[in-house]
Coordinates of C-alpha atoms in Angstrom, one line a residue:
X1 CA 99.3 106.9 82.2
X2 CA 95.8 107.7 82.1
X3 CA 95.0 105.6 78.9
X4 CA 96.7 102.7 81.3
X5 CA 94.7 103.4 84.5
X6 CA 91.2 103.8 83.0
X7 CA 89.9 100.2 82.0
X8 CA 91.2 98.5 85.6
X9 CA 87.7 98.5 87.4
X10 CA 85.3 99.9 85.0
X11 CA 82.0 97.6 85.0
X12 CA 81.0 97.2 81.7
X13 CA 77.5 97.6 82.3
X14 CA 77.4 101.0 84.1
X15 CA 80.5 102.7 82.6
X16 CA 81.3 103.3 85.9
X17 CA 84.2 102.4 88.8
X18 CA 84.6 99.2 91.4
X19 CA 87.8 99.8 93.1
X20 CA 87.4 99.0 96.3
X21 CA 89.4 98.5 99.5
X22 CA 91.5 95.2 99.2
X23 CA 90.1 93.7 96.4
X24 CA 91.7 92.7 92.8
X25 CA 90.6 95.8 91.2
X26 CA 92.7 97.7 93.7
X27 CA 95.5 95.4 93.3
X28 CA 95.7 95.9 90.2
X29 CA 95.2 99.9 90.6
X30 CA 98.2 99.3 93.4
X31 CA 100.5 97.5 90.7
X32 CA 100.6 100.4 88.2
X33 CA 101.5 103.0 90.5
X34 CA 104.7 100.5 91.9
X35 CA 105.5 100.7 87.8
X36 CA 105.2 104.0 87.2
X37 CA 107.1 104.5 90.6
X38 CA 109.6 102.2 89.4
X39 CA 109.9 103.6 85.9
X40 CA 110.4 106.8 86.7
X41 CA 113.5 105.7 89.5
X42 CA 111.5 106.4 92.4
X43 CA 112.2 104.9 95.9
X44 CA 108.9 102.7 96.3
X45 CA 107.5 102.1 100.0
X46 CA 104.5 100.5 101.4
X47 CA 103.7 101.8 104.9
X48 CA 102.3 99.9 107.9
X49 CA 98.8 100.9 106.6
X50 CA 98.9 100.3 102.8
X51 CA 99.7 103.3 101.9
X52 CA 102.4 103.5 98.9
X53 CA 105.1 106.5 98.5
X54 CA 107.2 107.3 95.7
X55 CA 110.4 109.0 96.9
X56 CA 112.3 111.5 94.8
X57 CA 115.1 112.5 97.0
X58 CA 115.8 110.8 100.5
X59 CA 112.7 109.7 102.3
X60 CA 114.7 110.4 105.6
X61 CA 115.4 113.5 105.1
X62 CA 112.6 115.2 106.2
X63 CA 110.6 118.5 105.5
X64 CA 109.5 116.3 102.1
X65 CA 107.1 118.1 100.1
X66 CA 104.0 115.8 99.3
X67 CA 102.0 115.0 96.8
X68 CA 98.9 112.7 95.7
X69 CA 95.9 111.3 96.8
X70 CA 93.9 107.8 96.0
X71 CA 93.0 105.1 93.2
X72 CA 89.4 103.5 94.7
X73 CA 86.3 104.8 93.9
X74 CA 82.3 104.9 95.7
X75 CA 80.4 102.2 93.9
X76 CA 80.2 102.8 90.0
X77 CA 82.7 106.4 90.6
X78 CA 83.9 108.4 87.9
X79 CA 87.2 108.2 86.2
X80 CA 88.7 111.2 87.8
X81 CA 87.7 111.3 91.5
X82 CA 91.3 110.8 93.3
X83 CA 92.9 109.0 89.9
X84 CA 93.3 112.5 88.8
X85 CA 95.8 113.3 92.0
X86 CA 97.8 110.5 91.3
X87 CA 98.6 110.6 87.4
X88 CA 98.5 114.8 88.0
X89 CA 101.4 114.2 90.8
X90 CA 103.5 111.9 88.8
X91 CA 103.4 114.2 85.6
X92 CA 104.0 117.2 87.5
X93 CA 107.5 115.5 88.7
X94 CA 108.2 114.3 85.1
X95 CA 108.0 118.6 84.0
X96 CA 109.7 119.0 87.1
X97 CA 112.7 117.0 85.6
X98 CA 112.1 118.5 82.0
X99 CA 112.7 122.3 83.4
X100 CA 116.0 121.3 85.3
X101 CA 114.6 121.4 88.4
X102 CA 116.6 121.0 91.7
X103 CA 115.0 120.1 94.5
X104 CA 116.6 121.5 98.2
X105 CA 113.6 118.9 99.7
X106 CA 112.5 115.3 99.2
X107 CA 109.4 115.0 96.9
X108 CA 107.4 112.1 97.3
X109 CA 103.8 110.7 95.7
X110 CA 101.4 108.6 97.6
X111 CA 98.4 107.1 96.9
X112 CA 96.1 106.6 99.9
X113 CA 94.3 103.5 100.8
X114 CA 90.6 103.1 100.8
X115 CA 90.1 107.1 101.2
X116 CA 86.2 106.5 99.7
X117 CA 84.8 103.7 102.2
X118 CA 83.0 101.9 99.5
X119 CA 83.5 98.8 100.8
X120 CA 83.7 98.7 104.8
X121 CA 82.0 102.6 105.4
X122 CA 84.3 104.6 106.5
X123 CA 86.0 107.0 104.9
X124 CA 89.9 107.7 104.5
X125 CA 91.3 104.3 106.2
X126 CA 94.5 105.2 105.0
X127 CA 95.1 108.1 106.3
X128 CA 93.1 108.0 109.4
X129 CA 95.6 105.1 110.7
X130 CA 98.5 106.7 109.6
X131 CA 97.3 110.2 111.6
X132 CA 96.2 108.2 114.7
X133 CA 92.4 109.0 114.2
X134 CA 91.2 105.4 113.7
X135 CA 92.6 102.8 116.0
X136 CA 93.5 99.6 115.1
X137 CA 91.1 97.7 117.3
X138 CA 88.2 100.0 115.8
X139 CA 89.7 99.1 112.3
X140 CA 89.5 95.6 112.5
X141 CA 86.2 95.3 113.7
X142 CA 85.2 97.0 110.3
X143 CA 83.0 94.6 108.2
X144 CA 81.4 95.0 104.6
X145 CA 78.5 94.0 103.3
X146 CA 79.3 90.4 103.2
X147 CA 80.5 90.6 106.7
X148 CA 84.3 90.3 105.6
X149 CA 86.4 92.0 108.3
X150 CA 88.9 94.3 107.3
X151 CA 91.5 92.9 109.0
X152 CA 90.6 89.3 106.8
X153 CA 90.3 91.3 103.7
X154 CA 94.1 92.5 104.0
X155 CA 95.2 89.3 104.7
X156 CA 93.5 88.0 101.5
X157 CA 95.1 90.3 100.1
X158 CA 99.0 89.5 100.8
X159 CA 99.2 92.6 103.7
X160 CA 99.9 92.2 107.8
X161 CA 96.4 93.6 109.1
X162 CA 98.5 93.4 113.0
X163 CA 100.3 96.0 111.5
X164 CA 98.6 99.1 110.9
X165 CA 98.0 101.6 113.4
X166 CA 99.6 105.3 113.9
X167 CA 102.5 106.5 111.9
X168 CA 103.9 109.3 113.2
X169 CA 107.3 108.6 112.3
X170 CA 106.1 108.8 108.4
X171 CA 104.2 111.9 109.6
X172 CA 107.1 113.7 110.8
X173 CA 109.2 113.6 107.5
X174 CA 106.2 115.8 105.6
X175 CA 106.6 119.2 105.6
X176 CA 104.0 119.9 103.1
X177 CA 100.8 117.9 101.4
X178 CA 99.3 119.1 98.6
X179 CA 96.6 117.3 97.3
X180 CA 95.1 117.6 93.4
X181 CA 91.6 116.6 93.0
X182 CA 89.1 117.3 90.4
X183 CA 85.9 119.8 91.6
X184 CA 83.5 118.2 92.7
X185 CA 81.0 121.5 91.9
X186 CA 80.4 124.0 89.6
X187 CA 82.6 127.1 91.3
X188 CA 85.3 127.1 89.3
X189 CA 83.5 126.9 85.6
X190 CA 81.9 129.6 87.1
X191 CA 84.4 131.7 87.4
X192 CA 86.1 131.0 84.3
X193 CA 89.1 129.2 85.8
X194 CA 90.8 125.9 85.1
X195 CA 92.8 125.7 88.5
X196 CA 91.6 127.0 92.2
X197 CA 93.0 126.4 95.7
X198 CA 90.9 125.3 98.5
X199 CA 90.4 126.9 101.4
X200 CA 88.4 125.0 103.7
X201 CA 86.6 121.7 103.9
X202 CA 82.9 121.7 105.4
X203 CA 82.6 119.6 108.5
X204 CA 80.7 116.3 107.5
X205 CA 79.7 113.4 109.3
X206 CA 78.3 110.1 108.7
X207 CA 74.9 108.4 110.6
X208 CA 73.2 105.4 110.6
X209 CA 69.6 105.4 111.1
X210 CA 67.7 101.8 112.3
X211 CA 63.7 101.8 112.0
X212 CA 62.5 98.6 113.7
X213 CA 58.6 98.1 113.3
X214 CA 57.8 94.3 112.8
X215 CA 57.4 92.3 109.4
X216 CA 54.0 90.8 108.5
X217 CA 52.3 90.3 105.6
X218 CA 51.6 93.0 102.6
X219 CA 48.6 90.9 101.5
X220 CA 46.6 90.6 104.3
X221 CA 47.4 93.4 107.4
X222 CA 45.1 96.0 107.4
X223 CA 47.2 99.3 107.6
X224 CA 45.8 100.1 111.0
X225 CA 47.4 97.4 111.9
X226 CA 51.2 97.5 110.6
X227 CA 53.8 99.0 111.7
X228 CA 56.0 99.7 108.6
X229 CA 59.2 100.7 109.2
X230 CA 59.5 102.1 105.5
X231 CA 57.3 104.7 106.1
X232 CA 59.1 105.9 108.8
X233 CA 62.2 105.8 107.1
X234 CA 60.5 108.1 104.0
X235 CA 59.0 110.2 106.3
X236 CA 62.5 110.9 107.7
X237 CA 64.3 111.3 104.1
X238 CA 62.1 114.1 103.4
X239 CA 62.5 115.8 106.5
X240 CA 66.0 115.6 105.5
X241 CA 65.8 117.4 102.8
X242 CA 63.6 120.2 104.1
X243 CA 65.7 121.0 107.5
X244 CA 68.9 121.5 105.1
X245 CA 67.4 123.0 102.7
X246 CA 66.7 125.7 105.4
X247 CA 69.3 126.1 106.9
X248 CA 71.9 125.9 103.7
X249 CA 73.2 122.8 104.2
X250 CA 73.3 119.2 102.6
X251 CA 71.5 116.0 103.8
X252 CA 71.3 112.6 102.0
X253 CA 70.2 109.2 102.5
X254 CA 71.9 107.6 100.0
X255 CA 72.1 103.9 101.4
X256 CA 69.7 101.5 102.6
X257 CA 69.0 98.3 103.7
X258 CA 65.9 96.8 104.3
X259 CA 65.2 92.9 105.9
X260 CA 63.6 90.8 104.8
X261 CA 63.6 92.5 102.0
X262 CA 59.9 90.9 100.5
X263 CA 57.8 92.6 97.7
X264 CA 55.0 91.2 99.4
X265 CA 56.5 92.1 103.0
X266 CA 55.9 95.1 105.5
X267 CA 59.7 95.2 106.1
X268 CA 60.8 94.6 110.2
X269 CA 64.0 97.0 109.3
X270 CA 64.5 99.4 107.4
X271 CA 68.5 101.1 108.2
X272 CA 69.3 104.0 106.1
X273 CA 72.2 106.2 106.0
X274 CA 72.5 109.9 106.6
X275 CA 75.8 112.0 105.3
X276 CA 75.3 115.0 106.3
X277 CA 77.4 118.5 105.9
X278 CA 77.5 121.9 106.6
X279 CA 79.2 125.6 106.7
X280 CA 79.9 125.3 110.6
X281 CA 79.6 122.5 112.9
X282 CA 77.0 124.5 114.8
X283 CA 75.4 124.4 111.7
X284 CA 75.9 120.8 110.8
X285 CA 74.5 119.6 114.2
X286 CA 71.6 121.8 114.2
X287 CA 70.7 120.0 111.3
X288 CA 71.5 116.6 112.1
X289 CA 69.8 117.1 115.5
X290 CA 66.8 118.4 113.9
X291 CA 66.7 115.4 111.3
X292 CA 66.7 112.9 114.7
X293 CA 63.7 114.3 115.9
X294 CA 61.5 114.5 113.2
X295 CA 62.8 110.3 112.8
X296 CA 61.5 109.6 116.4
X297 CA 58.4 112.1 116.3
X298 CA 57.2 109.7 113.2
X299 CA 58.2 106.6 114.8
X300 CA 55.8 107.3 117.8
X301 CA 53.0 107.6 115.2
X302 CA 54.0 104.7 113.4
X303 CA 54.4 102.6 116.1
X304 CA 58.6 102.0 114.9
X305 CA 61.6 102.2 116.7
X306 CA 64.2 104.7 116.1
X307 CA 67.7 104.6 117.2
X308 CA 70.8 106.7 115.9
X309 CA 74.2 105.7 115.6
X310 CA 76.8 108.9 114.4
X311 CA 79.3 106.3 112.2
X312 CA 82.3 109.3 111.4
X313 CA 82.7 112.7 112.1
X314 CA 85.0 115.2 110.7
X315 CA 85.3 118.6 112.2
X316 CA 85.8 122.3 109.9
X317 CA 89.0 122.1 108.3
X318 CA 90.2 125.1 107.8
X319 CA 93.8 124.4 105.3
X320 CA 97.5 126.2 107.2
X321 CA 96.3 129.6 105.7
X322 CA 100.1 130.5 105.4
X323 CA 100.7 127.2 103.0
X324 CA 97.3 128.3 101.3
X325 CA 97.9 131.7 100.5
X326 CA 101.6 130.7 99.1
X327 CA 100.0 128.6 96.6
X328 CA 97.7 131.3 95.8
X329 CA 100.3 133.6 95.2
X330 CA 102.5 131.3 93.2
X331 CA 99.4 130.5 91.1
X332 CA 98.7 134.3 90.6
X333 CA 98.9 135.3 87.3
X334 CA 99.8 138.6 86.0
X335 CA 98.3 139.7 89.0
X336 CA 95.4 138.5 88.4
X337 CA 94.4 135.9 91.8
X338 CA 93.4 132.4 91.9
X339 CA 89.9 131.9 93.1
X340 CA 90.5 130.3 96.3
X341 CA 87.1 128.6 97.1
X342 CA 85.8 125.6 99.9
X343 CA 84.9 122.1 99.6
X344 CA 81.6 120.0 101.1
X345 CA 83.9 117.1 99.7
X346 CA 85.9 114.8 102.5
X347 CA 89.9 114.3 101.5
X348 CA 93.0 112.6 102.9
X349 CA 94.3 116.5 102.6
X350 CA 91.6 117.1 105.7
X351 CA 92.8 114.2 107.7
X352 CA 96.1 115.0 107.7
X353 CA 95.8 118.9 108.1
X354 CA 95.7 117.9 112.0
X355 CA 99.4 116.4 111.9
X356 CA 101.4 118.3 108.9
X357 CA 100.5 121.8 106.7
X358 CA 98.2 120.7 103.9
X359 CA 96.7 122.2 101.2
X360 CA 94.7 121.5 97.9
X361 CA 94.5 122.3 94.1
X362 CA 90.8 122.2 92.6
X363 CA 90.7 121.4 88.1
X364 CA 87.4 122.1 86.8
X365 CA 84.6 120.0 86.2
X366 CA 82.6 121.5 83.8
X367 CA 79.2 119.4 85.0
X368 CA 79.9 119.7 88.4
X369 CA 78.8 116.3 88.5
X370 CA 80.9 113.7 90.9
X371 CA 81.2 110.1 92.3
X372 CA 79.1 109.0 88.3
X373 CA 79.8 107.8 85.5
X374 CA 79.1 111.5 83.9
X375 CA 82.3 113.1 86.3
X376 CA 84.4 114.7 83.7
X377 CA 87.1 117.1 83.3
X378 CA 88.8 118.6 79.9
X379 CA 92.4 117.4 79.3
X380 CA 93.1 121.3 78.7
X381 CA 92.1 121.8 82.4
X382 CA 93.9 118.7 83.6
X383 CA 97.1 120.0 81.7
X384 CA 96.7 123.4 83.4
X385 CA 96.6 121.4 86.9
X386 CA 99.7 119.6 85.8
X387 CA 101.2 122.8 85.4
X388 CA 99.9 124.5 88.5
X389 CA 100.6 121.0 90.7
X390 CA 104.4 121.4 89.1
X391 CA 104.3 125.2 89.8
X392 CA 103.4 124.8 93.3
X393 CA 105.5 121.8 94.3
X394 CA 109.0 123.4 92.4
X395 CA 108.2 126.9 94.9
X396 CA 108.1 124.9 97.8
X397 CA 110.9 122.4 97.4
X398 CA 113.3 124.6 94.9
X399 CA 115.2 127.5 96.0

């Protein structure tokens, strides 16, 4: 499976992933999981949102444990940033089927649509429709770089955008989601262990910063005279840096756009993006709060226009402890606990922990490194999470 999935999307000149939302990449990421679906028996569906499940057992039946997670990738991703939830999920119900395993619950795998925003900016689509957390009229006005709707992107691709919206009939069969992802830290080489459990997810959030100042020439305006927007903008990205820093939390502009965009112009807009996260939401928008006013304290001395538009928010997710510590305990060995650990990562697993129980399974990343090229994980580790996924999901669905 994995030999299959890892050339669809790779860009040859960065080693890295370009599966994004609703383009050919993702229909081709969307065709091998209907295969392996199909190959292994499965009852395929396609939801409302374009979402696909693989049903083992009756999909009506309710109280279906869950499994999976998502095939696109952030510009130039790794190879095992959601990929390795989906191939985990699928082998973990082939060893289910190898030990005589008899389900008393429907199983099912899904792979989630656009959960990293690459293309239109907001995170988790898929799952945020199907939960009833992004509307469909807020969907459609979504627009990507080339100022391609979402709604026309689905339609290019073969899907009815005036279908999605919420789900909860879908939501009301799960009685369980457990979500595999690879680590995207250090913790758990660490510690010495190839598996962990999650416990929480760090509220995050999402903000789009404009500096307007006014374009002119780089040749011939005295620098009394400008009113550069990119310095304002730099000015802010630092003070980013130093009010986390402080208070032990994460901020990052890692997007920009600038118009016109000149080497020899003082830019008239500079619009960068914040993600920002943090421990506690008190926290978080301390922070964020703290970043706005440095932006407009250096815009009044640079004669530039700030304005601040909050794109996403996610609150503190704290996971159904009583589904978390299960998985613990069925992951205990010789006594011997899991480490159960927290996550500044974003996941469908958080989206949905407001409708249904979820929880999550960590592998190991020996680098720590995530959303590159350089994202690894060793295939010992990813066998171990095989094991641990099966583990988990034949203690909640097996008598």
């Amino acid at each position: 499976m994995w030999a299959d999935l890892l050339p669809i999307g790779r860009h040859a000149a960065t080693g890295g992933y370009r599966r994004y939302a609703w383009t050919p990449a993702d229909a081709d990421c969307r065709a091998w999981f209907r295969a392996q679906a199909e190959a292994r028996g499965l009852t395929y569906e396609l939801d409302r949102n374009g979402n696909q499940w693989a049903w083992y057992g009756d999909p009506e039946a309710g109280n279906a444990v869950v499994t999976g997670s998502h095939l696109d990738s952030v510009p130039d991703g790794g190879a095992y940033d959601g990929p390795l939830g989906v191939v985990s999920s699928l082998a973990a119900l082939d060893e289910l089927r190898a030990r005589g395993a008899a389900p008393d619950r429907p199983l099912a795998i899904v792979n989630f649509g656009d959960e990293e925003g690459a293309r239109f900016g907001l995170a988790c689509v898929g799952s945020r429709l199907t939960a009833g957390q992004l509307g469909a009229e807020q969907a459609h006005a979504l627009r990507d770089a080339d100022g391609v709707s979402l709604a026309q992107a689905m339609e290019r691709a073969g899907y009815d955008p005036e279908a999605i919206g919420p789900d909860p009939e879908r939501l009301a069969r799960i009685g369980a989601f457990v979500e595999l992802h690879v680590e995207q830290g250090r913790a758990l080489d660490r510690t010495g262990h190839a598996v962990g459990v999650a416990s929480a997810i760090w509220p995050h959030g999402r903000w789009r910063f404009d500096f307007r100042g006014e374009a002119n020439h780089a040749g011939t305006t005295r620098i009394e005279d400008r009113r550069d927007p990119m310095l304002t903008y730099a000015a802010t990205v630092l003070a980013a840096r130093e009010k986390a820093a402080r208070a032990g939390a994460l901020a990052t502009f890692g997007k920009v756009g600038v118009e016109p965009n000149g080497v020899n112009a003082i830019a008239s807009l500079v619009r960068g993006w914040l993600d920002s996260r943090a421990a506690d939401e008190h926290t978080l928008a301390t922070v964020v709060g703290e970043i706005e006013r440095a932006a407009a304290e250096w815009g009044a001395r640079d004669g530039v226009e700030v304005s601040v538009t909050r794109e996403s928010f996610t609150p503190v997710v704290e996971f159904e402890h009583g589904l978390r510590d299960k998985l613990a305990a069925l992951l205990a060995a010789d006594g011997a606990p899991v480490p159960v650990l927290p996550t500044g990562a974003g996941h469908d697993a958080g989206i949905l922990s407001a409708s249904v129980p979820t929880a999550m399974l960590f592998v190991r990343n020996p680098t720590g490194v995530s959303h590159s090229p350089a994202e690894s994980a060793a295939e010992d580790d990813c066998v171990a999470g095989v094991t641990a996924l099966a583990d988990v999901l034949e203690g909640l669905a097996c008598r």
